[in-house]
Short mmCIF file of N, CA and C in Angstrom, two decimals:
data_model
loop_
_atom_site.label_atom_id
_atom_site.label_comp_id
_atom_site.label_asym_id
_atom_site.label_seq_id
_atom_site.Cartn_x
_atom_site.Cartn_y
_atom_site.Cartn_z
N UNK A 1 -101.17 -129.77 203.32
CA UNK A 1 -100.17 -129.13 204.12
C UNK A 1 -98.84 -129.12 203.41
N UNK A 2 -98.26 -130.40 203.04
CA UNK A 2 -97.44 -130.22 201.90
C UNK A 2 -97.39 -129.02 200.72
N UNK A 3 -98.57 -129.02 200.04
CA UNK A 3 -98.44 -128.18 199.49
C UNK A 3 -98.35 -126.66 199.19
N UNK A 4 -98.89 -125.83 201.03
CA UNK A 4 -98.24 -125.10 201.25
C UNK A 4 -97.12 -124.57 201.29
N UNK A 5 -96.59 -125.96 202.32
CA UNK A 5 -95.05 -125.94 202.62
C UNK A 5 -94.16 -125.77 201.29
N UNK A 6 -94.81 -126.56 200.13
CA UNK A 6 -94.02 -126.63 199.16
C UNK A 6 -93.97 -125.26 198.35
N UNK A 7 -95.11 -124.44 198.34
CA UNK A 7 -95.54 -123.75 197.12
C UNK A 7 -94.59 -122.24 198.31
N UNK A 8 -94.28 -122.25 199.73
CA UNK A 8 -93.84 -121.42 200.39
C UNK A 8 -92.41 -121.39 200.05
N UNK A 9 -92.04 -122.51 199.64
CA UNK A 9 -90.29 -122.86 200.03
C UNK A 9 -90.57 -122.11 198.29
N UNK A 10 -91.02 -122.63 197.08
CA UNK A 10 -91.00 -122.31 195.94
C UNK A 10 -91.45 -120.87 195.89
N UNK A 11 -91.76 -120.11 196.42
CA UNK A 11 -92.55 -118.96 196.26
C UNK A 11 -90.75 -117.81 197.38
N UNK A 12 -90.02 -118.33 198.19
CA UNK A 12 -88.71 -117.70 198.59
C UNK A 12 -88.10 -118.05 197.50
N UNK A 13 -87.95 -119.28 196.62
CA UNK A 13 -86.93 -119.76 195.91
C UNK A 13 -86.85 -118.64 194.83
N UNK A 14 -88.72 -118.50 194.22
CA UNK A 14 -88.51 -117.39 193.03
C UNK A 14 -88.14 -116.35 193.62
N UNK A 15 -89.02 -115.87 194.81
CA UNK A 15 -88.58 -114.16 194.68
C UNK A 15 -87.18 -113.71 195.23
N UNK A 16 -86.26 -114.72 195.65
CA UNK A 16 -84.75 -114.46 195.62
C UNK A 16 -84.11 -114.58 194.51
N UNK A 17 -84.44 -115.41 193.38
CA UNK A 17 -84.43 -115.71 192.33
C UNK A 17 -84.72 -114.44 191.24
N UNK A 18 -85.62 -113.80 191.59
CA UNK A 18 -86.41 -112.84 191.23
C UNK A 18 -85.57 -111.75 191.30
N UNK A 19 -84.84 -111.64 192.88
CA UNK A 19 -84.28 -110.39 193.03
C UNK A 19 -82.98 -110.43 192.27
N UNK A 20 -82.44 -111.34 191.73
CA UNK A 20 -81.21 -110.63 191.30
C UNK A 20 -81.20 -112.10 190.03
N UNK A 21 -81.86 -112.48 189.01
CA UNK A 21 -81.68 -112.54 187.79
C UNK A 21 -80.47 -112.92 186.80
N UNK A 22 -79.77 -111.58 187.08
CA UNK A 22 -78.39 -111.51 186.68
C UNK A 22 -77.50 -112.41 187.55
N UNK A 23 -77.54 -112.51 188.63
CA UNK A 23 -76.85 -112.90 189.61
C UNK A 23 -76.64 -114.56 189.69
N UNK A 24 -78.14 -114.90 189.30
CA UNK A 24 -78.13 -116.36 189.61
C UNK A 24 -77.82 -117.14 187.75
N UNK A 25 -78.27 -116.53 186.83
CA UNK A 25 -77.92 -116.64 185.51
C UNK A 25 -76.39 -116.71 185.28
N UNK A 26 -75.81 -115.81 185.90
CA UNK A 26 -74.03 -115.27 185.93
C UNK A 26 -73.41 -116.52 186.75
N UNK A 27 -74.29 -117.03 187.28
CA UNK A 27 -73.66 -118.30 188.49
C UNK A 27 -73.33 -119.09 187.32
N UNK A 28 -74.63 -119.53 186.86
CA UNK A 28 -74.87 -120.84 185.86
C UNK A 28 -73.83 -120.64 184.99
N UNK A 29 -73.00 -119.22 184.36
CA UNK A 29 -72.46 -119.22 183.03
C UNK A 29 -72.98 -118.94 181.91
N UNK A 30 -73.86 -118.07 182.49
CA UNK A 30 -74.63 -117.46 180.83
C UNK A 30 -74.48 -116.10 181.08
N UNK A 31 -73.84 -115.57 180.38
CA UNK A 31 -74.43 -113.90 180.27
C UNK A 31 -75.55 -113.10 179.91
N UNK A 32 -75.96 -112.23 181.13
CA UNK A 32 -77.14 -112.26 180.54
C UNK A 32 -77.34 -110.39 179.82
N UNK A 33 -77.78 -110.17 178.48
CA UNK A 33 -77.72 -108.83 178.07
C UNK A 33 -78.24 -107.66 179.06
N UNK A 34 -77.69 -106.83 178.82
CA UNK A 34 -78.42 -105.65 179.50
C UNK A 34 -79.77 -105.14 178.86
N UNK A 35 -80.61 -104.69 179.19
CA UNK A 35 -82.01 -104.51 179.24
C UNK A 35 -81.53 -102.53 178.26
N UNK A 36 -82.10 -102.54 176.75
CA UNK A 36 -81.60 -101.49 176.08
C UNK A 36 -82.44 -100.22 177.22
N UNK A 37 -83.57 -100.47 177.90
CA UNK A 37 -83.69 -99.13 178.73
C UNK A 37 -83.10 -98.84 180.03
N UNK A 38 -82.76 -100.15 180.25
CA UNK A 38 -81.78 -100.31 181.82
C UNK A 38 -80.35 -99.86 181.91
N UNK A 39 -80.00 -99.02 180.53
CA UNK A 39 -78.74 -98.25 180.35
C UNK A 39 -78.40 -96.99 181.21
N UNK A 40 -77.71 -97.02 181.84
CA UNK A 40 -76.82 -95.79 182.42
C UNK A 40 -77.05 -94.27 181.35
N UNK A 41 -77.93 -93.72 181.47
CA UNK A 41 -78.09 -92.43 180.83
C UNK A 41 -76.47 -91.39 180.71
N UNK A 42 -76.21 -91.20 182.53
CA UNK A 42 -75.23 -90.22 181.98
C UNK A 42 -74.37 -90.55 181.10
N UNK A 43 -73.54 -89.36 180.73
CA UNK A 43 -72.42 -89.20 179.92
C UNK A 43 -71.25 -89.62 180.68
N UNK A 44 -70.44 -90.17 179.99
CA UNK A 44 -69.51 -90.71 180.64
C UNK A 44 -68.13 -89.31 180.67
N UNK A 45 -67.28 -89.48 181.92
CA UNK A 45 -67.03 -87.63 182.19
C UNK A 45 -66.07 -87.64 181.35
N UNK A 46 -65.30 -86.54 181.03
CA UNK A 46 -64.30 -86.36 179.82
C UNK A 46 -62.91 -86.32 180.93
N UNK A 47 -62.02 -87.12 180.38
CA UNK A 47 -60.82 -87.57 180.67
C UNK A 47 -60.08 -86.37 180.67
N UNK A 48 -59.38 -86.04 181.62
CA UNK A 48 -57.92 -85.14 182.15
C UNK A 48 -56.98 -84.42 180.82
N UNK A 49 -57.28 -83.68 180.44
CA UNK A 49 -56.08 -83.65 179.26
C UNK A 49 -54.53 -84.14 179.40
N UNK A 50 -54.07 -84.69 178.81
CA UNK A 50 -52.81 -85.61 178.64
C UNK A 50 -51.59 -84.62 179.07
N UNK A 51 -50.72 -85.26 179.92
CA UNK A 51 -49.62 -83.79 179.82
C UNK A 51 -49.67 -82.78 181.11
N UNK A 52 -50.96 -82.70 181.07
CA UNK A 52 -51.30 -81.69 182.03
C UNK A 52 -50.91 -81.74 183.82
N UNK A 53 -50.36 -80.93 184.40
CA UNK A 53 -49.94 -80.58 185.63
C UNK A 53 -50.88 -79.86 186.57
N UNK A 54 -51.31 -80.22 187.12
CA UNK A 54 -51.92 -79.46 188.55
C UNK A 54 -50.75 -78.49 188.99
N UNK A 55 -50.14 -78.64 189.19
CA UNK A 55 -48.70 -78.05 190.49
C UNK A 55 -48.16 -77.44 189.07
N UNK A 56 -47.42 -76.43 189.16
CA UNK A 56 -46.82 -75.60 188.96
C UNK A 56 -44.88 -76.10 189.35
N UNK A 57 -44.55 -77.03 187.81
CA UNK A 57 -42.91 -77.31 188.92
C UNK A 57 -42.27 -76.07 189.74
N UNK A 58 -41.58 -76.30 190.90
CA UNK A 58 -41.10 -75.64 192.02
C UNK A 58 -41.65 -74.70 192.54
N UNK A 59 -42.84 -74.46 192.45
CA UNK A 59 -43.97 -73.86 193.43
C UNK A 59 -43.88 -73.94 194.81
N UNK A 60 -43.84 -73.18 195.28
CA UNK A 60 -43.74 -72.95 197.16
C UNK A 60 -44.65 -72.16 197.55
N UNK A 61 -44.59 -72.16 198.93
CA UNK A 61 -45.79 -71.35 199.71
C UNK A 61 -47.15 -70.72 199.23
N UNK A 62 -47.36 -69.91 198.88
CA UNK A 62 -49.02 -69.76 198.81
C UNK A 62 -49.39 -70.30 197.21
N UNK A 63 -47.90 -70.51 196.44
CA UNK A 63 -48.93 -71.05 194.97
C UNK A 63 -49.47 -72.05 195.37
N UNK A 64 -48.13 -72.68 195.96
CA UNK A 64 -48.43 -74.52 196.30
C UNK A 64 -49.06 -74.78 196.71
N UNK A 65 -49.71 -73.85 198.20
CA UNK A 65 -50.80 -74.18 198.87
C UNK A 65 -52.22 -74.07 197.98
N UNK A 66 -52.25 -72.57 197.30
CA UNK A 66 -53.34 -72.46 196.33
C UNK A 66 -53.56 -73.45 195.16
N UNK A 67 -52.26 -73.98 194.64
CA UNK A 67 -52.70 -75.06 193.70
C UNK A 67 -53.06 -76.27 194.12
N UNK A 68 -52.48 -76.66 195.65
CA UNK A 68 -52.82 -77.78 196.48
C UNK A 68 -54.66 -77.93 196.29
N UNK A 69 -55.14 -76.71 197.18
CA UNK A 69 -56.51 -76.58 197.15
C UNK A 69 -57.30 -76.59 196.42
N UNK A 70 -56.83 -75.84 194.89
CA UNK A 70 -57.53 -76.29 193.83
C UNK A 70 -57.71 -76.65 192.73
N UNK A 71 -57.23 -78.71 193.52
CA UNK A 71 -57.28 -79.32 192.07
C UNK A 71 -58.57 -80.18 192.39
N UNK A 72 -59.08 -80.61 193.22
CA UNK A 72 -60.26 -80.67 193.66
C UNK A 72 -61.11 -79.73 193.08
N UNK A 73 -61.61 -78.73 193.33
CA UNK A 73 -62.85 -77.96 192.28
C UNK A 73 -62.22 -77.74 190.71
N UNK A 74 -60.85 -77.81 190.18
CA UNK A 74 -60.81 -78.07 189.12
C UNK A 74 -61.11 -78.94 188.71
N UNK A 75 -60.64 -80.29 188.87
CA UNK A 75 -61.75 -81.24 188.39
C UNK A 75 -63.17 -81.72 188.57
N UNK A 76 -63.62 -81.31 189.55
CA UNK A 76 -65.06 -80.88 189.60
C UNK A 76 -65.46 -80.08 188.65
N UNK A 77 -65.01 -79.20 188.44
CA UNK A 77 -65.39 -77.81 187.36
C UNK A 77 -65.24 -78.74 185.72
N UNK A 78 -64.28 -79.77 185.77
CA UNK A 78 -63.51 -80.08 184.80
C UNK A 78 -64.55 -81.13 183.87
N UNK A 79 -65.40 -82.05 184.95
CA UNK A 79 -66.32 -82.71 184.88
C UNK A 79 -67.57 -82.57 184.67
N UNK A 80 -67.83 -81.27 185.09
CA UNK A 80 -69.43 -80.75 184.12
C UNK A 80 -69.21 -80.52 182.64
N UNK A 81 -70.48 -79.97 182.47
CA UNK A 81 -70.42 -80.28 180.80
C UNK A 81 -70.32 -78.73 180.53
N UNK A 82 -69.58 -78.61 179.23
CA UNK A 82 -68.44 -77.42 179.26
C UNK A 82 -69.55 -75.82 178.87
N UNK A 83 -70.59 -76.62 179.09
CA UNK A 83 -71.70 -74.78 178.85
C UNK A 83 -71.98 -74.19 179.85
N UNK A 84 -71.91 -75.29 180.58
CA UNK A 84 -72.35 -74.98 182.50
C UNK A 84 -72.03 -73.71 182.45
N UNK A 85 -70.32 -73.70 182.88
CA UNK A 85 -69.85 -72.22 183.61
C UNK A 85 -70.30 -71.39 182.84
N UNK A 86 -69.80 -71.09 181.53
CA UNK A 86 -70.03 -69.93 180.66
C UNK A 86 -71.29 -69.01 180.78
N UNK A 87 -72.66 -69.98 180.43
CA UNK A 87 -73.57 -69.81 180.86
C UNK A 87 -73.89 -69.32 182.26
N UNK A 88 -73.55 -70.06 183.20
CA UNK A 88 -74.03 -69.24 184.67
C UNK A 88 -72.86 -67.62 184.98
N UNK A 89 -71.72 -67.48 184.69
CA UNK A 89 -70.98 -66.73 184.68
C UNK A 89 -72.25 -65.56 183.66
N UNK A 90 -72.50 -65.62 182.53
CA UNK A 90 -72.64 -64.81 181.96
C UNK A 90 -74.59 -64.06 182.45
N UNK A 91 -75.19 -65.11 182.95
CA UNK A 91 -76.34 -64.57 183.63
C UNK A 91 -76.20 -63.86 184.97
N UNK A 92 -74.92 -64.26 185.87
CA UNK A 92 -74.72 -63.44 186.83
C UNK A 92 -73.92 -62.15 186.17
N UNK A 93 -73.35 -61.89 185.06
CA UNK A 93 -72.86 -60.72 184.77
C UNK A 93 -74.18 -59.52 184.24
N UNK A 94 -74.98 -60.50 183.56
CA UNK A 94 -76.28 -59.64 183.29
C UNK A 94 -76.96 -59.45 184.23
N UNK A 95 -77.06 -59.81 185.16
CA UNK A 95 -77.78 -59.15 186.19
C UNK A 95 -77.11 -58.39 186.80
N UNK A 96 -75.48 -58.11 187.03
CA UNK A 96 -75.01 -56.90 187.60
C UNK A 96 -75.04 -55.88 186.45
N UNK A 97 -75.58 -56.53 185.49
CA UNK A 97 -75.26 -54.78 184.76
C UNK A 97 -76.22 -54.30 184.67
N UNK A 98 -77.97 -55.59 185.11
CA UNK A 98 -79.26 -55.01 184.73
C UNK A 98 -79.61 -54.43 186.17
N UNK A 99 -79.51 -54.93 187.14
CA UNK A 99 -79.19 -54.50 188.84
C UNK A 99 -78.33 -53.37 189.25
N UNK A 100 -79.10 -52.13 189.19
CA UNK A 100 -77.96 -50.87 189.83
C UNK A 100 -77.88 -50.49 191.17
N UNK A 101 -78.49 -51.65 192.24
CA UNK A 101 -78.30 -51.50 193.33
C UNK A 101 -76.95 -52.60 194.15
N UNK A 102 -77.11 -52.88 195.49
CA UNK A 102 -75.97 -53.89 195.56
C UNK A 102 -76.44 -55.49 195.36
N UNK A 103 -77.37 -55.55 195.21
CA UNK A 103 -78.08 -56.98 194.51
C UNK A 103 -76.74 -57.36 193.18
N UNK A 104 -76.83 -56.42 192.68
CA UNK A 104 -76.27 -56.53 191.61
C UNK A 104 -74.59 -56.80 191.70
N UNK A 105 -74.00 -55.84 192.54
CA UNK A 105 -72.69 -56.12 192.89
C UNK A 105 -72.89 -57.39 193.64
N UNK A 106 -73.36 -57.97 194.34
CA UNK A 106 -73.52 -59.32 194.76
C UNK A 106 -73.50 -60.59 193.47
N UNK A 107 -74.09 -60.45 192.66
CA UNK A 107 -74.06 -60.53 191.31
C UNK A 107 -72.49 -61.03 190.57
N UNK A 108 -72.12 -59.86 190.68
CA UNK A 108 -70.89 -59.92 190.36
C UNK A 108 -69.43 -60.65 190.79
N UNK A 109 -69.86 -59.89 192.32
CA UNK A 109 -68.36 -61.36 193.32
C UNK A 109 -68.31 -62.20 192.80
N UNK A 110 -69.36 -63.26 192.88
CA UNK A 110 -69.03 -64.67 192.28
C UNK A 110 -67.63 -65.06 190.50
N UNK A 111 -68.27 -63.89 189.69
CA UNK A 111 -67.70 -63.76 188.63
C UNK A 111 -66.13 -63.09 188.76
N UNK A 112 -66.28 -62.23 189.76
CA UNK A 112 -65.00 -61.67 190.19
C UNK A 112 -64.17 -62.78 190.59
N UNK A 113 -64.46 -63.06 191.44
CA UNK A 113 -63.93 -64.38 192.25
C UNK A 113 -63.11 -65.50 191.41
N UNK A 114 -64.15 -65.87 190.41
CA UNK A 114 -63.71 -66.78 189.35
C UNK A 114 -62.94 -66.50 188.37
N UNK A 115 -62.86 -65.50 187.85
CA UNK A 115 -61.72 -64.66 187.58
C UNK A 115 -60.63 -64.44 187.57
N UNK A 116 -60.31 -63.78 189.27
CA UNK A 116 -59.24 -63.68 189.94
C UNK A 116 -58.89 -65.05 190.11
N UNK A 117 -59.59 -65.98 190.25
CA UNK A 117 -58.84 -67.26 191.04
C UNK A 117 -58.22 -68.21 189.67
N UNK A 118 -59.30 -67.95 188.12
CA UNK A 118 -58.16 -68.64 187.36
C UNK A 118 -56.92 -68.11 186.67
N UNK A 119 -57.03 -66.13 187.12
CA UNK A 119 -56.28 -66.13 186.49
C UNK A 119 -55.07 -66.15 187.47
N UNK A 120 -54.89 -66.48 188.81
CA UNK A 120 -53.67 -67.16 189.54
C UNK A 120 -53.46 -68.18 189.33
N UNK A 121 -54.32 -69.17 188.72
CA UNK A 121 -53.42 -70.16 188.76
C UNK A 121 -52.95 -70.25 187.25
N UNK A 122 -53.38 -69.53 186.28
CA UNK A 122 -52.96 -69.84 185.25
C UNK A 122 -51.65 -69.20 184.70
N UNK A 123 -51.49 -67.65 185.78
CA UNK A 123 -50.25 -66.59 185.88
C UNK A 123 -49.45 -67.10 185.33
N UNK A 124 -48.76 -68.64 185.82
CA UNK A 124 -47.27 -68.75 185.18
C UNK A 124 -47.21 -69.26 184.04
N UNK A 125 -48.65 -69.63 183.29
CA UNK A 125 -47.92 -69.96 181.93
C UNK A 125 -48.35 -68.98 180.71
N UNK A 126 -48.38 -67.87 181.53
CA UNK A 126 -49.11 -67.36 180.58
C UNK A 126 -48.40 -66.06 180.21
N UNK A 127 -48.57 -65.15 178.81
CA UNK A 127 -47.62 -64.51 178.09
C UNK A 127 -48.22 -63.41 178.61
N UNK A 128 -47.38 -61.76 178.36
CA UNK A 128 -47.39 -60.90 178.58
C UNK A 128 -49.16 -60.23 177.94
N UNK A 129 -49.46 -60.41 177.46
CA UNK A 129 -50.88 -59.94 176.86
C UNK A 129 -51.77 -60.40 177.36
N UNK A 130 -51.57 -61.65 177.39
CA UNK A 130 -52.72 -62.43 178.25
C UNK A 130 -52.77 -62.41 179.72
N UNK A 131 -51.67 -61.79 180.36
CA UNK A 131 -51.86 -61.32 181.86
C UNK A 131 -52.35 -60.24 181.52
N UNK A 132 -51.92 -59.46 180.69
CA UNK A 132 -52.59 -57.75 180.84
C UNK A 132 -53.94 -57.68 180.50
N UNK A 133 -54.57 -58.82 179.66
CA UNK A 133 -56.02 -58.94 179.61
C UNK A 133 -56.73 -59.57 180.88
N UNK A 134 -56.15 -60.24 181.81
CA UNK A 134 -56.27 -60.77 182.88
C UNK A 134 -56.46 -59.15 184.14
N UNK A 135 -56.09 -59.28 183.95
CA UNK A 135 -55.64 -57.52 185.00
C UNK A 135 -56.38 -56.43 184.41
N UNK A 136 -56.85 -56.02 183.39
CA UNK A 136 -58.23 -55.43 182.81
C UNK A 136 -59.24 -56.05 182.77
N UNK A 137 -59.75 -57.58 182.78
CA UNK A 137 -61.07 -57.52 183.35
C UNK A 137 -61.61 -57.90 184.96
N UNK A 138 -60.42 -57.76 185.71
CA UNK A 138 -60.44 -58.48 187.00
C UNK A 138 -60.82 -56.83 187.78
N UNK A 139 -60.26 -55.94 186.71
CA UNK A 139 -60.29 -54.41 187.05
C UNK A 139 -61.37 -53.58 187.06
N UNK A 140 -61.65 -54.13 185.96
CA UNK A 140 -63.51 -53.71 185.33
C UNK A 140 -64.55 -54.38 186.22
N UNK A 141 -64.34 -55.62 186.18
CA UNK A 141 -65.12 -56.43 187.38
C UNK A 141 -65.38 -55.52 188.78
N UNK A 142 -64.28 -55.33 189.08
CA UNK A 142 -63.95 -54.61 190.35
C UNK A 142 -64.59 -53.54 190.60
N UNK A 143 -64.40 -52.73 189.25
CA UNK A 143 -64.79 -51.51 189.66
C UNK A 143 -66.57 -51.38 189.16
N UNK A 144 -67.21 -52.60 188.61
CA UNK A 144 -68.64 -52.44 188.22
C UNK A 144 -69.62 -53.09 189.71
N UNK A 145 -68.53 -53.88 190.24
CA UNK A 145 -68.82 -54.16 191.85
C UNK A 145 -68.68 -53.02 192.90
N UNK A 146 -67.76 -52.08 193.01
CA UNK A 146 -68.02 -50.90 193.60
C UNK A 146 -68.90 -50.35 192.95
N UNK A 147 -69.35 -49.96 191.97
CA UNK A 147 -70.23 -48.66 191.19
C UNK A 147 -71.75 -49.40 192.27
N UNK A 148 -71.57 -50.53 191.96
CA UNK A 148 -73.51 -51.17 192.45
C UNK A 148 -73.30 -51.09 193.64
N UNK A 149 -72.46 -51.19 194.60
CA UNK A 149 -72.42 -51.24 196.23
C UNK A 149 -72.50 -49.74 196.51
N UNK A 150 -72.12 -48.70 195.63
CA UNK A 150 -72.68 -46.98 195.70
C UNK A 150 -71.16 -46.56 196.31
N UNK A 151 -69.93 -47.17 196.05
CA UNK A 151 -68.36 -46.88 196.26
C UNK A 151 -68.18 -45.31 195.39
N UNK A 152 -68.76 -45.74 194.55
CA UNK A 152 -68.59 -44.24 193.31
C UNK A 152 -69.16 -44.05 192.24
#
């Protein structure tokens, strides 16, 4: 009977013991290594560029509000790995150009969208050429999204 009792109390002792390893080793004062396959796979995310401003100094009403709103999906956006967008941007553009129905202009919004929305927030620092390239493809966009919805 004892040795039930005993081999029961020893048999909680290991498998609490069991469950956390690190835990009861870390008590004692030993460190214990990490296990080379028990490593954290992801990538660790890429840091904020230095310098950099969300807000727009003296920004009011709808920038402020618009830059308010999106610094949240900018750094979301900021934190994937940098082929993501390009890549999905450029398969939804091939399918509005391979799609001549409104499948296709559906296609497109998304890219429109993304578009238009960085090139507001990027408007104020940006030079006379590079808005006017901003405003020709937000235009083209536009108008390859009417052509597939049957506008003209």
């Amino acid at each position: 009977m004892a040795d039930k009792h005993t081999r029961g109390d020893s048999s909680r002792s290991s498998s609490s013991s069991a469950s956390s390893p690190a835990s009861s080793s870390a008590a004692r004062g030993r460190a214990v290594p990490a296990h080379p396959l028990a490593r954290d796979r992801r990538p660790a995310p890429r840091p904020l560029p230095p310098g950099e401003q969300f807000l727009t100094p003296g920004a009011t009403g709808l920038r402020a509000a618009v830059e308010r709103k999106s610094a949240v999906p900018l750094v979301f956006l900021y934190g994937l790995p940098r082929w993501i967008i390009p890549v999905v941007l450029v398969i939804l553009l091939l399918v509005g150009f391979a799609v001549a129905d409104w499948r296709g202009g559906i296609a497109v919004l998304p890219v429109l969208g993304f578009v238009v929305w960085l090139a507001y927030m990027s408007w104020p620092s940006l030079g006379h050429w590079a808005r006017l390239m901003r405003v020709a493809m937000a235009a083209f966009l536009i108008a390859m999204a009417a052509s597939r919805f049957g506008l003209f």
